[in-house]
Amino acid sequence: MNYTTQMDAAKKGIITREMEVVAKKEKIDVEVLREKIAQGKVVIPANKKHKSLDPEGIGEGLRTKINVNLGISKDCCNVEKELEKVKVALKMKVESIMDLSSYGKTEEFRKKLIDMSPAMIGTVPVYDAIGFYDKELKDITAEEFIKVVEKHAQDGVDFMTIHAGINRETAEVFKRNKRLTNIVSRGGSLLYAWMELNDKENPFYEYFDEVLDICEKYDVTISLGDACRPGSINDATDASQIKELIVLGELTKRAWERNIQVMIEGPGHMPLNEIAANMLLEKKLCHGAPFYVLGPIVTDIAPGYDHITSAIGGAIAAANGADFLCYVTPAEHLRLPTLEDMKEGIIASKIAAHAADIAKNIKGAKEWDCEMSKARQNLDWERMFELAIDPEKARRYRRESMPEHEDSCTMCGKMCSMRNINKVMQGKNINILREDD
């Protein structure tokens, strides 16, 4: 039986190779997975032309996945340096990379990235439009915006952020409801400006059916962008954000009617006490579609440490239903991330995702922690390093401060609780001030 997309196959009762791979990784029954894909509660972003892809699932009942943002800009346009980051990110086993390139040889970087990456690849076509056509924003036509989407799909991109929710109706709500930080989404701000400059409807909303045609042809997952995401905790859960979310829910149904897989993008900056309610709102208004969040960043006062502010928010968000975390680095709001910034962001996001998976009782999550606890109780340092989320750093810290006694560390020495309880429970004496008998 033929099928056009993963969702089309799922609705027809077909088990695809991608479904089999994901079910095995997640340790779940493939029929359960197929049903969730048919319902739109799980997506497997897998462009038919991305030949190096090792598929991953995103959504209800699956491990929380993380995304890494990379790409070149006008101020930092070294393709080889960005590709080096890609190699390190893949070595760190990230499930997704978004190419946010906005200047120069964007096609060259994108194609190399897709060719080499087993991780799923996402893009934001509106970022690429100005450089692709070498035209000012106002002069780009609606048809040209759609053609960039088609170009990215042809290149093999697995999912695309499409800011279709900021239509003229949403824009009017934004104008009537003043914000502290206005529109902070890069793509959202570009489209709002284009609409104002041309007095026209958002092309991605007006020609959404044409976008769906492209996505169906290549099996591209649509990640419905949150142009009105809050850029400060003051603007969280406001009229603009919720109005756009309602539109995204309507667009989700239109995409599902065409068997196009959909994710919903979410906040943004948000106080701790509003996160759980926002996860519920998204799932309700967008009919259970997987939720992809940036952060949320839970306080606005920590530039240089936003990998931490976002990991706090990300853990709470994922524990309450978010399915996909976009990493944030220490460089957020400050500069293009360096290689070290990227690594810090990946680890922080991985910790948040895993902490949430424990809370959601995802298969295998708690077992990993139990294995680490056993190794600690047994003072098995090598096993601890093997199980660590960042083995390299753990080994380095141990190596840089070696204790006098191998069965302890330089924090507690012979007062180590694990060491002493192990000895007592074995019927041995504890000698802290002198050598052991």
Coordinates of C-alpha atoms in Angstrom, one line a residue:
M1 CA 0.0 0.0 0.0
N2 CA 1.3 3.4 -0.9
Y3 CA 1.5 6.4 1.4
T4 CA 2.7 10.0 1.2
T5 CA 3.7 10.9 4.8
Q6 CA 4.3 9.1 8.1
M7 CA 0.9 10.3 9.2
D8 CA -0.8 9.0 6.0
A9 CA 0.9 5.6 6.6
A10 CA -0.2 5.6 10.2
K11 CA -3.8 6.3 9.3
K12 CA -3.8 3.5 6.7
G13 CA -2.4 1.0 9.3
I14 CA 1.0 0.9 7.7
I15 CA 4.1 0.4 9.8
T16 CA 7.0 2.3 8.2
R17 CA 10.7 1.6 8.7
E18 CA 10.9 4.9 10.6
M19 CA 8.2 3.7 13.0
E20 CA 10.0 0.5 13.6
V21 CA 13.3 2.3 14.4
V22 CA 11.6 4.7 16.8
A23 CA 9.6 2.0 18.6
K24 CA 12.7 0.1 19.2
K25 CA 14.6 3.1 20.6
E26 CA 11.6 4.0 22.9
K27 CA 11.0 0.4 24.0
I28 CA 7.3 0.7 23.1
D29 CA 4.9 -1.4 20.9
V30 CA 5.1 -0.2 17.3
E31 CA 1.2 -0.4 17.0
V32 CA 0.9 2.0 20.0
L33 CA 3.3 4.4 18.2
R34 CA 1.5 4.1 14.9
E35 CA -1.8 5.0 16.6
K36 CA -0.3 8.1 18.2
I37 CA 1.1 9.3 14.9
A38 CA -2.3 8.8 13.3
Q39 CA -3.8 10.9 16.1
G40 CA -1.1 13.6 15.6
K41 CA 0.2 13.1 19.2
V42 CA 3.6 11.9 17.9
V43 CA 5.6 13.0 14.9
I44 CA 8.6 11.4 13.2
P45 CA 10.2 14.3 11.2
A46 CA 11.8 12.4 8.2
N47 CA 12.1 14.1 4.9
K48 CA 12.2 11.5 2.1
K49 CA 15.4 13.1 0.8
H50 CA 17.3 13.0 4.1
K51 CA 19.2 9.7 3.5
S52 CA 21.6 9.9 6.5
L53 CA 18.7 10.3 9.0
D54 CA 18.5 8.1 12.1
P55 CA 14.8 8.7 12.9
E56 CA 13.5 10.0 16.2
G57 CA 10.0 10.4 17.5
I58 CA 8.7 13.5 19.4
G59 CA 5.5 13.5 21.4
E60 CA 3.3 11.8 24.0
G61 CA 4.8 9.0 25.9
L62 CA 8.3 9.3 24.3
R63 CA 11.6 10.5 25.7
T64 CA 11.9 14.3 25.7
K65 CA 14.1 15.3 22.8
I66 CA 16.4 18.3 22.5
N67 CA 17.3 20.6 19.6
V68 CA 20.5 22.5 19.0
N69 CA 20.5 25.8 17.1
L70 CA 23.4 26.4 14.8
G71 CA 24.1 28.4 11.6
I72 CA 26.0 31.3 10.1
S73 CA 25.2 35.0 10.4
K74 CA 26.6 38.2 8.8
D75 CA 28.9 38.8 11.7
C76 CA 30.0 35.2 12.0
C77 CA 29.9 33.6 8.6
N78 CA 32.6 30.9 8.9
V79 CA 31.0 27.7 7.5
E80 CA 33.8 25.4 8.5
K81 CA 33.6 26.6 12.1
E82 CA 29.9 25.9 12.2
L83 CA 30.4 22.5 10.7
E84 CA 32.9 21.8 13.5
K85 CA 30.1 22.6 16.0
V86 CA 27.8 20.2 14.1
K87 CA 30.4 17.4 14.5
V88 CA 30.6 17.9 18.2
A89 CA 26.8 18.2 18.7
L90 CA 26.4 14.9 16.8
K91 CA 29.1 13.3 18.9
M92 CA 27.1 14.4 22.0
K93 CA 24.1 12.5 20.5
V94 CA 21.7 15.4 20.1
E95 CA 18.5 14.3 18.3
S96 CA 17.9 17.5 16.3
I97 CA 19.8 20.4 14.8
M98 CA 18.2 23.6 13.5
D99 CA 20.1 25.6 10.9
L100 CA 19.2 29.2 11.6
S101 CA 21.6 30.6 9.0
S102 CA 20.6 34.1 7.9
Y103 CA 23.5 35.3 5.7
G104 CA 26.0 34.2 3.0
K105 CA 26.4 30.6 1.9
T106 CA 23.3 29.3 3.6
E107 CA 22.6 26.6 0.9
E108 CA 26.2 25.3 1.1
F109 CA 26.0 24.9 4.9
R110 CA 22.5 23.4 4.8
K111 CA 23.3 20.8 2.3
K112 CA 26.5 19.7 4.1
L113 CA 24.6 19.6 7.3
I114 CA 21.9 17.3 5.9
D115 CA 24.4 15.1 4.1
M116 CA 26.4 14.4 7.3
S117 CA 23.7 14.4 10.0
P118 CA 21.9 11.4 11.4
A119 CA 20.0 13.9 13.6
M120 CA 16.8 15.5 12.2
I121 CA 17.3 18.9 10.6
G122 CA 15.1 21.9 11.0
T123 CA 15.2 25.3 9.4
V124 CA 13.3 28.7 9.4
P125 CA 12.8 29.5 5.7
V126 CA 11.9 33.2 6.4
Y127 CA 15.4 33.7 7.7
D128 CA 16.9 32.6 4.4
A129 CA 14.6 34.7 2.1
I130 CA 16.5 38.0 2.2
G131 CA 19.9 36.5 1.5
F132 CA 18.5 33.9 -1.0
Y133 CA 16.9 36.7 -3.2
D134 CA 19.4 39.5 -2.2
K135 CA 16.3 41.7 -1.8
E136 CA 15.1 44.0 1.0
L137 CA 12.3 42.5 3.1
K138 CA 9.6 44.8 1.7
D139 CA 10.3 43.7 -1.9
I140 CA 10.1 40.0 -1.4
T141 CA 6.8 38.6 -2.8
A142 CA 4.5 36.1 -1.2
E143 CA 5.3 33.7 -3.9
E144 CA 9.0 34.0 -3.2
F145 CA 8.6 33.2 0.5
I146 CA 6.8 30.0 -0.5
K147 CA 9.5 29.1 -3.0
V148 CA 12.1 29.2 -0.2
V149 CA 10.0 26.7 1.7
E150 CA 10.1 24.5 -1.4
K151 CA 13.9 24.9 -1.8
H152 CA 14.5 23.8 1.8
A153 CA 12.2 20.8 1.4
Q154 CA 14.0 19.8 -1.8
D155 CA 17.3 19.9 0.1
G156 CA 16.1 17.4 2.6
V157 CA 15.0 19.4 5.7
D158 CA 12.9 17.3 8.1
F159 CA 10.9 20.1 9.8
M160 CA 10.4 23.8 9.2
T161 CA 9.3 26.6 11.5
I162 CA 6.5 28.3 9.7
H163 CA 5.2 31.5 11.4
A164 CA 1.7 31.2 10.0
G165 CA -0.1 32.2 13.3
I166 CA 0.7 35.8 13.1
N167 CA -2.0 36.7 10.6
R168 CA -3.6 40.2 10.4
E169 CA -6.1 39.3 13.1
T170 CA -3.4 38.3 15.5
A171 CA -1.4 41.5 14.6
E172 CA -4.5 43.6 15.5
V173 CA -4.6 41.9 19.0
F174 CA -0.9 42.6 19.4
K175 CA -1.4 46.3 18.5
R176 CA -4.3 46.6 21.0
N177 CA -2.4 45.0 23.9
K178 CA 0.8 46.7 24.7
R179 CA 3.8 44.6 25.6
L180 CA 7.1 45.3 27.4
T181 CA 9.2 43.6 24.8
N182 CA 6.9 43.6 21.7
I183 CA 7.7 40.8 19.2
V184 CA 11.0 39.1 20.0
S185 CA 10.7 36.2 17.5
R186 CA 13.1 36.9 14.7
G187 CA 10.9 35.3 12.1
G188 CA 7.7 36.7 13.6
S189 CA 9.2 40.3 13.6
L190 CA 10.2 39.9 10.0
L191 CA 6.7 38.8 8.9
Y192 CA 4.9 41.4 11.0
A193 CA 7.2 44.1 9.4
W194 CA 6.4 42.7 5.9
M195 CA 2.7 42.8 6.6
E196 CA 2.9 46.4 7.8
L197 CA 5.1 47.6 5.0
N198 CA 3.0 45.9 2.3
D199 CA -0.4 46.2 3.9
K200 CA -1.0 42.5 3.1
E201 CA -1.8 39.2 4.9
N202 CA 1.0 37.0 6.2
P203 CA 1.9 34.9 3.1
F204 CA 2.4 31.7 5.2
Y205 CA -1.1 32.1 6.5
E206 CA -2.7 33.2 3.2
Y207 CA -1.0 30.5 1.2
F208 CA -1.0 27.8 3.9
D209 CA -2.4 25.2 1.4
E210 CA 0.6 25.7 -0.8
V211 CA 2.9 25.1 2.1
L212 CA 1.0 21.9 2.8
D213 CA 1.4 20.8 -0.8
I214 CA 5.2 21.1 -0.4
C215 CA 5.2 19.3 3.0
E216 CA 3.1 16.5 1.6
K217 CA 5.4 15.9 -1.3
Y218 CA 8.6 15.6 0.8
D219 CA 7.0 14.6 4.1
V220 CA 8.2 17.7 5.9
T221 CA 6.9 18.2 9.5
I222 CA 5.5 21.7 10.1
S223 CA 6.7 23.3 13.3
L224 CA 4.1 26.1 13.7
G225 CA 6.2 29.0 15.0
D226 CA 5.3 31.2 17.9
A227 CA 5.8 34.7 16.5
C228 CA 4.1 36.2 19.6
R229 CA 6.0 34.2 22.2
P230 CA 6.8 36.3 25.3
G231 CA 10.2 37.9 25.3
S232 CA 10.0 38.8 29.0
I233 CA 8.3 37.3 32.0
N234 CA 6.1 40.4 32.0
D235 CA 4.5 39.4 28.6
A236 CA 3.9 35.7 29.4
T237 CA 0.4 34.3 28.9
D238 CA -0.9 37.5 27.4
A239 CA -3.5 38.2 24.8
S240 CA -1.1 38.1 21.8
Q241 CA 0.4 34.8 22.8
I242 CA -3.0 33.1 23.4
K243 CA -4.6 34.6 20.3
E244 CA -1.8 33.1 18.1
L245 CA -2.1 29.8 19.9
I246 CA -5.7 29.6 18.9
V247 CA -4.8 30.2 15.3
L248 CA -2.1 27.5 15.5
G249 CA -4.7 25.1 16.7
E250 CA -6.9 25.8 13.7
L251 CA -3.9 25.4 11.3
T252 CA -3.0 22.1 13.0
K253 CA -6.4 20.7 12.0
R254 CA -6.0 21.9 8.4
A255 CA -2.5 20.2 8.2
W256 CA -3.8 16.9 9.7
E257 CA -6.6 16.8 7.1
R258 CA -3.8 16.6 4.6
N259 CA -1.8 14.1 6.7
I260 CA 0.9 16.6 7.4
Q261 CA 2.7 16.1 10.8
V262 CA 2.6 19.1 13.1
M263 CA 4.5 20.4 16.1
I264 CA 3.6 23.6 18.0
E265 CA 6.3 26.0 19.2
G266 CA 5.9 27.7 22.6
P267 CA 7.4 30.2 25.0
G268 CA 9.7 32.0 25.5
H269 CA 10.2 33.8 28.8
M270 CA 7.8 32.8 31.5
P271 CA 7.5 32.8 35.4
L272 CA 7.7 29.4 37.0
N273 CA 4.1 29.5 38.3
E274 CA 2.7 29.9 34.7
I275 CA 4.5 27.1 33.0
A276 CA 2.3 24.1 33.9
A277 CA -0.9 26.0 32.8
N278 CA 0.7 27.0 29.5
M279 CA 1.5 23.3 28.7
L280 CA -2.1 22.4 29.4
L281 CA -3.4 25.3 27.2
E282 CA -1.2 24.3 24.3
K283 CA -2.3 20.6 24.4
K284 CA -6.0 21.7 24.7
L285 CA -6.0 24.4 22.0
C286 CA -3.8 22.5 19.6
H287 CA -5.5 19.1 20.1
G288 CA -2.6 17.2 21.7
A289 CA 0.0 18.1 19.0
P290 CA 3.6 17.8 20.3
F291 CA 4.9 20.9 22.0
Y292 CA 8.3 22.4 21.2
V293 CA 9.5 25.0 23.7
L294 CA 12.4 27.5 23.8
G295 CA 13.2 27.4 27.5
P296 CA 11.0 28.7 29.0
I297 CA 13.5 31.2 30.5
V298 CA 12.2 31.8 34.0
T299 CA 13.9 35.1 34.8
D300 CA 15.3 37.9 32.7
I301 CA 18.2 39.0 34.8
A302 CA 20.8 36.3 34.1
P303 CA 22.6 37.0 30.8
G304 CA 25.6 34.6 30.5
Y305 CA 23.6 32.0 32.5
D306 CA 20.5 31.5 30.4
H307 CA 21.4 27.8 29.8
I308 CA 20.5 27.5 33.5
T309 CA 17.4 29.7 33.5
S310 CA 16.1 27.8 30.5
A311 CA 17.0 24.4 31.9
I312 CA 14.9 25.2 35.0
G313 CA 11.9 26.2 32.8
G314 CA 12.5 23.3 30.4
A315 CA 12.4 20.7 33.1
I316 CA 9.1 22.0 34.5
A317 CA 7.6 22.4 31.0
A318 CA 8.6 18.9 29.9
A319 CA 7.4 17.4 33.2
N320 CA 4.0 19.0 32.5
G321 CA 3.7 17.9 28.9
A322 CA 6.2 19.6 26.6
D323 CA 7.9 17.1 24.2
F324 CA 10.8 18.8 22.6
L325 CA 13.2 21.3 24.2
C326 CA 15.2 23.9 22.2
Y327 CA 18.5 24.3 23.9
V328 CA 19.6 27.7 25.2
T329 CA 23.3 28.5 25.6
P330 CA 25.1 30.9 28.0
A331 CA 25.5 33.2 25.0
E332 CA 21.7 33.7 24.6
H333 CA 20.9 37.5 24.1
L334 CA 24.6 38.2 23.8
R335 CA 26.4 36.7 20.8
L336 CA 26.5 33.7 18.4
P337 CA 27.5 30.7 20.6
T338 CA 31.0 29.4 20.6
L339 CA 31.8 25.7 20.6
E340 CA 32.0 25.7 24.4
D341 CA 28.8 27.7 24.7
M342 CA 27.1 25.0 22.6
K343 CA 28.4 22.2 24.7
E344 CA 27.2 23.9 27.9
G345 CA 23.7 24.5 26.4
I346 CA 23.5 20.8 25.2
I347 CA 24.3 19.4 28.7
A348 CA 21.9 21.8 30.5
S349 CA 19.1 20.9 28.1
K350 CA 19.8 17.1 28.3
I351 CA 19.7 17.4 32.1
A352 CA 16.3 19.2 31.9
A353 CA 14.9 16.6 29.5
H354 CA 16.0 13.6 31.6
A355 CA 14.7 15.1 34.8
A356 CA 11.3 15.5 33.1
D357 CA 11.4 12.0 31.7
I358 CA 11.8 10.7 35.3
A359 CA 8.7 12.7 36.3
K360 CA 6.8 11.4 33.3
N361 CA 7.8 7.8 34.1
I362 CA 9.3 7.3 30.7
K363 CA 10.7 3.8 30.2
G364 CA 14.3 3.5 31.2
A365 CA 14.7 7.0 32.6
K366 CA 14.8 6.2 36.3
E367 CA 16.8 3.0 35.7
W368 CA 19.7 5.1 34.4
D369 CA 19.7 7.0 37.7
C370 CA 19.5 3.8 39.7
E371 CA 22.6 2.4 37.9
M372 CA 24.5 5.6 38.8
S373 CA 23.4 5.2 42.4
K374 CA 24.7 1.7 42.5
A375 CA 28.0 2.7 41.1
R376 CA 28.3 5.5 43.8
Q377 CA 27.4 3.1 46.6
N378 CA 30.0 0.7 45.3
L379 CA 32.6 3.6 44.8
D380 CA 33.0 2.3 41.3
W381 CA 34.5 5.4 39.7
E382 CA 34.9 4.0 36.2
R383 CA 31.2 3.0 36.1
M384 CA 30.2 6.4 37.3
F385 CA 32.1 8.0 34.4
E386 CA 30.5 5.6 31.9
L387 CA 27.0 6.6 33.2
A388 CA 27.6 10.3 33.4
I389 CA 25.7 12.7 31.1
D390 CA 29.1 14.3 30.5
P391 CA 31.8 11.7 31.1
E392 CA 34.6 14.0 29.9
K393 CA 34.0 16.6 32.6
A394 CA 33.4 14.0 35.3
R395 CA 36.8 12.3 34.5
R396 CA 38.6 15.7 34.4
Y397 CA 37.2 16.8 37.8
R398 CA 38.3 13.6 39.4
R399 CA 41.7 13.7 37.7
E400 CA 42.4 17.3 38.7
S401 CA 42.0 16.6 42.4
M402 CA 43.0 13.0 43.3
P403 CA 42.4 11.9 46.9
E404 CA 44.9 10.1 49.1
H405 CA 42.6 7.1 49.2
E406 CA 41.1 5.7 46.0
D407 CA 37.8 4.8 47.6
S408 CA 37.0 8.4 48.4
C409 CA 37.2 11.9 46.9
T410 CA 38.9 15.1 48.1
M411 CA 35.6 16.5 49.4
C412 CA 35.2 14.0 52.3
G413 CA 38.3 11.8 52.2
K414 CA 38.1 9.0 54.8
M415 CA 34.9 10.6 56.1
C416 CA 33.1 9.5 52.9
S417 CA 29.7 8.2 53.9
M418 CA 29.6 5.5 51.2
R419 CA 33.1 4.2 52.2
N420 CA 32.3 4.1 55.9
I421 CA 28.8 2.6 55.7
N422 CA 30.1 -0.1 53.3
K423 CA 32.8 -1.0 55.8
V424 CA 30.5 -1.1 58.8
M425 CA 27.9 -3.2 56.9
Q426 CA 30.8 -5.6 56.1
G427 CA 31.7 -5.9 59.8
K428 CA 34.9 -3.9 59.4
N429 CA 36.4 -1.2 61.6
I430 CA 36.5 2.4 60.5
N431 CA 39.8 4.2 60.8
I432 CA 39.6 7.9 60.0
L433 CA 42.6 9.3 61.8
R434 CA 45.1 6.5 61.0
E435 CA 45.7 3.9 58.4
D436 CA 43.3 1.0 58.1
D437 CA 44.1 -2.3 59.9

